[in-house]
mmCIF file of C-alpha atoms in Angstrom:
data_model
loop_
_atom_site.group_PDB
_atom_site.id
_atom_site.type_symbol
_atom_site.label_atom_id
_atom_site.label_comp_id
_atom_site.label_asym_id
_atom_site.label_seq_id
_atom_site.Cartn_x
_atom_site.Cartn_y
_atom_site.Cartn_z
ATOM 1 C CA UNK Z 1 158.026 -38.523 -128.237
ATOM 2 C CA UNK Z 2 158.932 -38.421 -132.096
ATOM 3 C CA UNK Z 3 162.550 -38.588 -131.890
ATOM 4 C CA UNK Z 4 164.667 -38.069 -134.688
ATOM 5 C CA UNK Z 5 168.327 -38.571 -134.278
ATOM 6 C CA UNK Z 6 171.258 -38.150 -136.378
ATOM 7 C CA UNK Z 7 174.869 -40.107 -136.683
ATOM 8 C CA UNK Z 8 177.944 -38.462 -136.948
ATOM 9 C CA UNK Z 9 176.838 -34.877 -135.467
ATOM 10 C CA UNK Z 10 180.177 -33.822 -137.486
ATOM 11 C CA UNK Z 11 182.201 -35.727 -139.890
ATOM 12 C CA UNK Z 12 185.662 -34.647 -141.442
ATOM 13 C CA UNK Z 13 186.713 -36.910 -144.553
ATOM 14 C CA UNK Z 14 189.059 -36.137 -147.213
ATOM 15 C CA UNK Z 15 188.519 -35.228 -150.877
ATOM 16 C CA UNK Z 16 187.755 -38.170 -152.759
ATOM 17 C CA UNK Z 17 186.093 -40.421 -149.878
ATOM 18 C CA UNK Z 18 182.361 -41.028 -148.960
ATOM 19 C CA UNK Z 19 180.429 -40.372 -145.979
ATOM 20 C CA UNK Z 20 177.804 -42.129 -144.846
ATOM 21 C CA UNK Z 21 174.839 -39.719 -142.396
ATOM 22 C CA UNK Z 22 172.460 -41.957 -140.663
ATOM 23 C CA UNK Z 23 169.005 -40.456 -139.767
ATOM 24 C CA UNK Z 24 167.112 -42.558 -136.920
ATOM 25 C CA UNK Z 25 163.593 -42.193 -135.757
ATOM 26 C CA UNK Z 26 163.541 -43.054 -132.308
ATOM 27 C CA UNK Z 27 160.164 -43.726 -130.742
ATOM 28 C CA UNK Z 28 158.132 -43.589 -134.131
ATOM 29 C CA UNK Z 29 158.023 -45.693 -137.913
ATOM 30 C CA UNK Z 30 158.642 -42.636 -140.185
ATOM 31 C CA UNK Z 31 157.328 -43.788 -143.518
ATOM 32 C CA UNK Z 32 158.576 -40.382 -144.932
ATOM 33 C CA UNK Z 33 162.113 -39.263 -144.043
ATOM 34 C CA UNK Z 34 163.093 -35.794 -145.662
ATOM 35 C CA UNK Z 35 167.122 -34.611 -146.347
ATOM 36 C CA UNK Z 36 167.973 -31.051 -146.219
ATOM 37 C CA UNK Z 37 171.220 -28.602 -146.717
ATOM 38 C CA UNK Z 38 171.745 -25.932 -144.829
ATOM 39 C CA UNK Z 39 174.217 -23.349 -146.159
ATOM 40 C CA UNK Z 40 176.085 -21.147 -143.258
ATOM 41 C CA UNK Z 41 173.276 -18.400 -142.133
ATOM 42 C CA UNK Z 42 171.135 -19.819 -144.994
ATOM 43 C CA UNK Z 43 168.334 -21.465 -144.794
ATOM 44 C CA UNK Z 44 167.159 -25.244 -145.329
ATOM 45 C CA UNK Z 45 166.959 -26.736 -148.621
ATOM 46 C CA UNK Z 46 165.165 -29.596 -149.673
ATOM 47 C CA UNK Z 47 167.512 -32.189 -151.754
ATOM 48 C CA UNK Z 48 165.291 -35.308 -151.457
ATOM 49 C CA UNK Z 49 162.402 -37.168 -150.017
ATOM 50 C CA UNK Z 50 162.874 -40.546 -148.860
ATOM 51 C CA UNK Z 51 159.573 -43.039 -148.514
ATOM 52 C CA UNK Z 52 160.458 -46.856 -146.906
ATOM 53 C CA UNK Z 53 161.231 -49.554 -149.969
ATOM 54 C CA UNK Z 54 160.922 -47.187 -152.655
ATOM 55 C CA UNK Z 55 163.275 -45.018 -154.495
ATOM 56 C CA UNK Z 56 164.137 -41.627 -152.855
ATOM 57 C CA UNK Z 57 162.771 -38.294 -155.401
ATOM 58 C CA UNK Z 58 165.046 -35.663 -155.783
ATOM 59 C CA UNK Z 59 164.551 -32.054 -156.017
ATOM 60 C CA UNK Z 60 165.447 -30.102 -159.220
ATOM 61 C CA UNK Z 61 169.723 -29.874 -159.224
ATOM 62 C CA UNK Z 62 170.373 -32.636 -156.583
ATOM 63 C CA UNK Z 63 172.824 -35.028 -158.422
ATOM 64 C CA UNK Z 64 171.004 -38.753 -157.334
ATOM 65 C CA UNK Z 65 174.109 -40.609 -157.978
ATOM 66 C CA UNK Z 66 176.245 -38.121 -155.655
ATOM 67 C CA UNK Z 67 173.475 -38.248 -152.640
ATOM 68 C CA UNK Z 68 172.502 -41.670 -152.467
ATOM 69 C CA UNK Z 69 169.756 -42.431 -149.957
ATOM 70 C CA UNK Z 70 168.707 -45.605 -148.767
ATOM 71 C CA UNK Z 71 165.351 -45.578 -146.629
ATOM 72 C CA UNK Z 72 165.706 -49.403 -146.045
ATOM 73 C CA UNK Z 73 163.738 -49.508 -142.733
ATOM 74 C CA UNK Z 74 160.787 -47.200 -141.539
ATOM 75 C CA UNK Z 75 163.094 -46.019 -138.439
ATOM 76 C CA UNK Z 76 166.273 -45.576 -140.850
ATOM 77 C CA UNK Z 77 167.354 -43.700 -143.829
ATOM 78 C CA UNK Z 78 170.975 -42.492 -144.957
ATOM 79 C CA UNK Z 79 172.452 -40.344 -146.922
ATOM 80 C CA UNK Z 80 176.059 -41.216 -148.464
ATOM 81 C CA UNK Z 81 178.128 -38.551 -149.760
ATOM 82 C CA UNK Z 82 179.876 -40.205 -152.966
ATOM 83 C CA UNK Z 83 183.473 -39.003 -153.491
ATOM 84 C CA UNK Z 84 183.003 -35.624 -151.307
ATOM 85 C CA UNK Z 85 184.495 -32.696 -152.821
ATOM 86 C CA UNK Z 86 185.462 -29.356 -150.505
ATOM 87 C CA UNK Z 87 181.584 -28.101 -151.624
ATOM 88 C CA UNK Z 88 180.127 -30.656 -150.067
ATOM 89 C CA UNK Z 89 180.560 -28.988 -147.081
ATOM 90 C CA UNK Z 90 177.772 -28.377 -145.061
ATOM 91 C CA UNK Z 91 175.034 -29.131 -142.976
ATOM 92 C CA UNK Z 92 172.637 -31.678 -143.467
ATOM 93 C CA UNK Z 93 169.408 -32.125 -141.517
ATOM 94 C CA UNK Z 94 166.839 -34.864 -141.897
ATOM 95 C CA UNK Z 95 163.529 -34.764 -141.018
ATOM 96 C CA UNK Z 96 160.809 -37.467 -140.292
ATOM 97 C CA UNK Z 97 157.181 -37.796 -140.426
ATOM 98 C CA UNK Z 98 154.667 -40.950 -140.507
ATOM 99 C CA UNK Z 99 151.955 -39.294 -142.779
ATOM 100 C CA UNK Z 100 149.893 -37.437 -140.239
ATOM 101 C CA UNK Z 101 147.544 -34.786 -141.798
ATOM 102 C CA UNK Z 102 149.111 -31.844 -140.131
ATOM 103 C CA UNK Z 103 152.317 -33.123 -142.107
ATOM 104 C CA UNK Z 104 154.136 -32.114 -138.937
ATOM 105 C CA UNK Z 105 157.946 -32.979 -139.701
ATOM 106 C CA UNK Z 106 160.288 -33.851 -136.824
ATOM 107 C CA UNK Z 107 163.867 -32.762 -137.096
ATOM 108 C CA UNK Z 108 166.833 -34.614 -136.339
ATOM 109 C CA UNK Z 109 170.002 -32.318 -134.869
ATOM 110 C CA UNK Z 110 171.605 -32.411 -137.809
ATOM 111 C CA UNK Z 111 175.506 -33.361 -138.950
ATOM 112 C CA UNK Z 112 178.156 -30.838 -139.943
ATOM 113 C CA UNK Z 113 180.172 -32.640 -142.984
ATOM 114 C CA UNK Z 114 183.344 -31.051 -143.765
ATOM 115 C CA UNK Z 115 185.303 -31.810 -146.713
ATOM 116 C CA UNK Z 116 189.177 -31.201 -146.939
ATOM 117 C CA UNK J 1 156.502 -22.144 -157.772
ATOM 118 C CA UNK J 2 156.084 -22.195 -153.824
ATOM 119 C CA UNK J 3 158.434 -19.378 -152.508
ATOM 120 C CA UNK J 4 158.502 -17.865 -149.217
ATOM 121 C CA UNK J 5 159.953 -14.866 -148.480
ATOM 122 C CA UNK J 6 160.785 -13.184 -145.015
ATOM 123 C CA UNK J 7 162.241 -9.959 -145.401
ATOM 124 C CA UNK J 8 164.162 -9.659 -142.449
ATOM 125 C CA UNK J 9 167.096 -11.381 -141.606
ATOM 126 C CA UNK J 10 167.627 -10.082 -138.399
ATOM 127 C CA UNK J 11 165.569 -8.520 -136.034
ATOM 128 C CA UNK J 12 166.431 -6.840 -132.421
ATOM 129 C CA UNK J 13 163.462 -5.604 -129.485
ATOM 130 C CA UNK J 14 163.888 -4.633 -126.153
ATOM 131 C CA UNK J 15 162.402 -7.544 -123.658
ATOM 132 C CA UNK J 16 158.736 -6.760 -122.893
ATOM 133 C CA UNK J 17 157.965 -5.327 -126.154
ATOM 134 C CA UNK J 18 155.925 -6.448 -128.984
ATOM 135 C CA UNK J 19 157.263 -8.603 -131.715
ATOM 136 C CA UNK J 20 156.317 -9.193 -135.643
ATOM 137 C CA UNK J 21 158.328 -11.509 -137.734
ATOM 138 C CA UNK J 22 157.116 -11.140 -141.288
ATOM 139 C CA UNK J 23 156.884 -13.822 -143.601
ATOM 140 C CA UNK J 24 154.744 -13.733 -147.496
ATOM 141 C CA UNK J 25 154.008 -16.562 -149.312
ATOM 142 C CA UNK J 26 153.822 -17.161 -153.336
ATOM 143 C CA UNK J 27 150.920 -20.015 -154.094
ATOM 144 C CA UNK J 28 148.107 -20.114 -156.167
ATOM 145 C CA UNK J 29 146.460 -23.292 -154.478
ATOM 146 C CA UNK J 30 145.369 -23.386 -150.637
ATOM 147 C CA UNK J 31 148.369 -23.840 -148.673
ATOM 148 C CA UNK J 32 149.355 -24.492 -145.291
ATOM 149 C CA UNK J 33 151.517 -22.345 -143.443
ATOM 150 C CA UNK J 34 154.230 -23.070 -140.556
ATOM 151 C CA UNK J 35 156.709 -21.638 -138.228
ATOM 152 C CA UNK J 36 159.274 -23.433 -137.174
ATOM 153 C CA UNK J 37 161.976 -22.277 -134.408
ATOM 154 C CA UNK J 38 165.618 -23.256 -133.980
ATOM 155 C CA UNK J 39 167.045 -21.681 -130.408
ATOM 156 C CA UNK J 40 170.835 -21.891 -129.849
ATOM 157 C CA UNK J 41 172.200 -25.291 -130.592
ATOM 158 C CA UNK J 42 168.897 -26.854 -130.743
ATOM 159 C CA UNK J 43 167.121 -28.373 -133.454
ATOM 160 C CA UNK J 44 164.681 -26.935 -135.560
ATOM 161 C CA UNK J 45 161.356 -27.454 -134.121
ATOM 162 C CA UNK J 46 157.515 -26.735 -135.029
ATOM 163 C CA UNK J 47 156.182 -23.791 -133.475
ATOM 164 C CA UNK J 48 152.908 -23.095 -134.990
ATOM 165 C CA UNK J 49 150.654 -23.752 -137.886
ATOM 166 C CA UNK J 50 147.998 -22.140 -139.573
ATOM 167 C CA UNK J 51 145.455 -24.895 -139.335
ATOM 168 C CA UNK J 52 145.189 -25.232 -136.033
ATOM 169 C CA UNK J 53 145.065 -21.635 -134.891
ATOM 170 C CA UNK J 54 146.770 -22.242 -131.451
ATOM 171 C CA UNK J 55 149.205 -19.772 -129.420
ATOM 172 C CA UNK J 56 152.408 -21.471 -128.700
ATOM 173 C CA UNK J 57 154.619 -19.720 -125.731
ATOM 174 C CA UNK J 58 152.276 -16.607 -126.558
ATOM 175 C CA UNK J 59 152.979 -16.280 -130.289
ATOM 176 C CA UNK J 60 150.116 -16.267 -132.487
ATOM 177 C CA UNK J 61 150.041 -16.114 -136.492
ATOM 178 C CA UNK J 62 146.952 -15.388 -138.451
ATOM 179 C CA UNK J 63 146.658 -16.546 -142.205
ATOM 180 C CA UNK J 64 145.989 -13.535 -144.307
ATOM 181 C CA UNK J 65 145.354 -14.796 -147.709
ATOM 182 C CA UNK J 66 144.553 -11.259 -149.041
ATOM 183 C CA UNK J 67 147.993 -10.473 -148.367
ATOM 184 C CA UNK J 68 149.246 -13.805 -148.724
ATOM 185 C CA UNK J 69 150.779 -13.117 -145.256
ATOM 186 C CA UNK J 70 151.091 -15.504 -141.782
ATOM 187 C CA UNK J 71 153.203 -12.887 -139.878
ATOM 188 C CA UNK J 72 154.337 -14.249 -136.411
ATOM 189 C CA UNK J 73 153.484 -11.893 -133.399
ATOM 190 C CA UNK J 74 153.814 -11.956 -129.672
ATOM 191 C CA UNK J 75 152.813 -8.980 -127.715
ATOM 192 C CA UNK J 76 155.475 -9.306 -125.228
ATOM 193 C CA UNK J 77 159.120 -10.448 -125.886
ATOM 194 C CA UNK J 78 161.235 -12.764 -123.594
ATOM 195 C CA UNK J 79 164.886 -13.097 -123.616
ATOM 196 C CA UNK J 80 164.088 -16.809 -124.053
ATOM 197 C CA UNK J 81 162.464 -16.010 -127.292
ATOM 198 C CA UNK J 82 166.151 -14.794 -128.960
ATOM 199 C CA UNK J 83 166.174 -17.693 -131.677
ATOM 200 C CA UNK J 84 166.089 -18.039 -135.291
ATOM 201 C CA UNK J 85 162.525 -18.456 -137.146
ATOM 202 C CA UNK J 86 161.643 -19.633 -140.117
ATOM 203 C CA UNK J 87 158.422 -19.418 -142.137
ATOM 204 C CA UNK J 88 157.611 -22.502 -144.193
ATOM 205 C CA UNK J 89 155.140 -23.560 -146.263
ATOM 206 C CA UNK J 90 153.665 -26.787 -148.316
ATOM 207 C CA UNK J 91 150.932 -27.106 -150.711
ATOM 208 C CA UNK J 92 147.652 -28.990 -150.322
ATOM 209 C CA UNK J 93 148.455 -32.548 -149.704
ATOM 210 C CA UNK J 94 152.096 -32.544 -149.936
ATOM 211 C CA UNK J 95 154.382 -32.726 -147.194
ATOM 212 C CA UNK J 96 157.305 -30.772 -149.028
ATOM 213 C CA UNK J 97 158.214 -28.047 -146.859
ATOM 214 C CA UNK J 98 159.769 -24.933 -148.726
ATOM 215 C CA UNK J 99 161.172 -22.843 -146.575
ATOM 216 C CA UNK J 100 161.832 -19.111 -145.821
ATOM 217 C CA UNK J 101 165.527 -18.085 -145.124
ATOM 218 C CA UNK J 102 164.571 -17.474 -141.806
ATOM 219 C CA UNK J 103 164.691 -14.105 -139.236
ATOM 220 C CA UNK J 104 166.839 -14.077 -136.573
ATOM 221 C CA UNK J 105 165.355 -12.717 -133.656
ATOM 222 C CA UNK J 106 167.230 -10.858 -130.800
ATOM 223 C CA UNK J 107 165.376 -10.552 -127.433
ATOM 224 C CA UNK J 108 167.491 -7.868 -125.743
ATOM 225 C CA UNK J 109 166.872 -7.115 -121.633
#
């Protein structure tokens, strides 16, 4: 159980465009979903938490209007890329968990976004 | 701030022997520690934490507030343990994780 998936595992778009991530929980209602980057041999950074029907709360130096996320669902959230530049690339892993005390987070594969 | 450090990046042993991933924490409040694992092409996944004081696949991590420490050991490496690990932490009652930048660990035979 507690199934997190993620759609597109990669994604190639040009400059300019945006790119939609979806992050899925499977078998569970995730009324927190988290988004991370992940920088080549770096590790995971928080950009935003996500709660169902409210707004998503950034961290410190994550533009909101470039990483929109909708969490319109308690098995859905996504993250759009608006107009992707080349340093957009990376990884992006979300996470889910449905509030238990343990705050256990389950991870979804991730999807590799690369920007030309 | 939260910060967690883990000083090594990489980290090689010899199968059978014993293994210590380091990891310190920076948190005036009571936290809660993790580790979390990612093997080869997998997905990041919990291995331990603090609060429930369990051995997972024979690792075992003991809070040492003192040292503001949670160092992951296992007395006897296995190939299958070759992965990257990653220390994390959140503070009381959120479920922010802030995470190390992780050790990758090298199980040789």
């Amino acid at each position: 159980g507690a199934v997190v998936s993620q759609h597109p595992s990669w994604v190639i778009c040009k400059s300019g465009t945006s790119v939609k991530i979806e992050c899925r929980s499977l078998d569970f209602q995730a009324t927190t979903m988290f988004w991370y980057r992940q920088f080549p041999k770096q590790s995971l950074m928080l950009m935003a938490t996500s709660n169902e029907g409210s707004k998503a709360t950034y961290e410190q130096g994550v533009e909101k209007d470039k990483f929109l996320i909708n969490h319109a669902s308690l098995t859905l959230s996504t993250l759009t890329v608006t107009s992707a530049h080349p340093e957009d690339s990376s990884f992006y892993i979300c996470s889910a968990t449905w509030g238990r005390v343990d705050h256990e987070q389950y991870f979804g594969p991730g999807t590799r976004l690369t920007v030309t | 701030a939260q910060r967690v450090t883990q000083p090594e990046k990489l980290l090689s042993v010899f199968k059978g022997a014993p293994v210590e991933l380091k990891c310190n924490y920076s948190y005036s409040g009571s936290p809660e520690l993790f580790w979390y694992v990612q093997y080869s092409r997998q997905r990041l996944q919990l291995l331990l934490r603090h609060i429930s004081r369990e051995s997972i696949k024979g690792f075992t991590a003991d809070l040492n507030k003192g040292e503001t420490s949670f160092h992951l050991k296992k007395p006897f490496a296995q190939e299958e343990d070759s992965a990257m690990y990653y220390c994390a932490i959140t503070q009381g009652g959120s479920e922010k994780l802030v995470f190390g930048k992780g050790t990758k660990l090298t199980v040789n035979p």
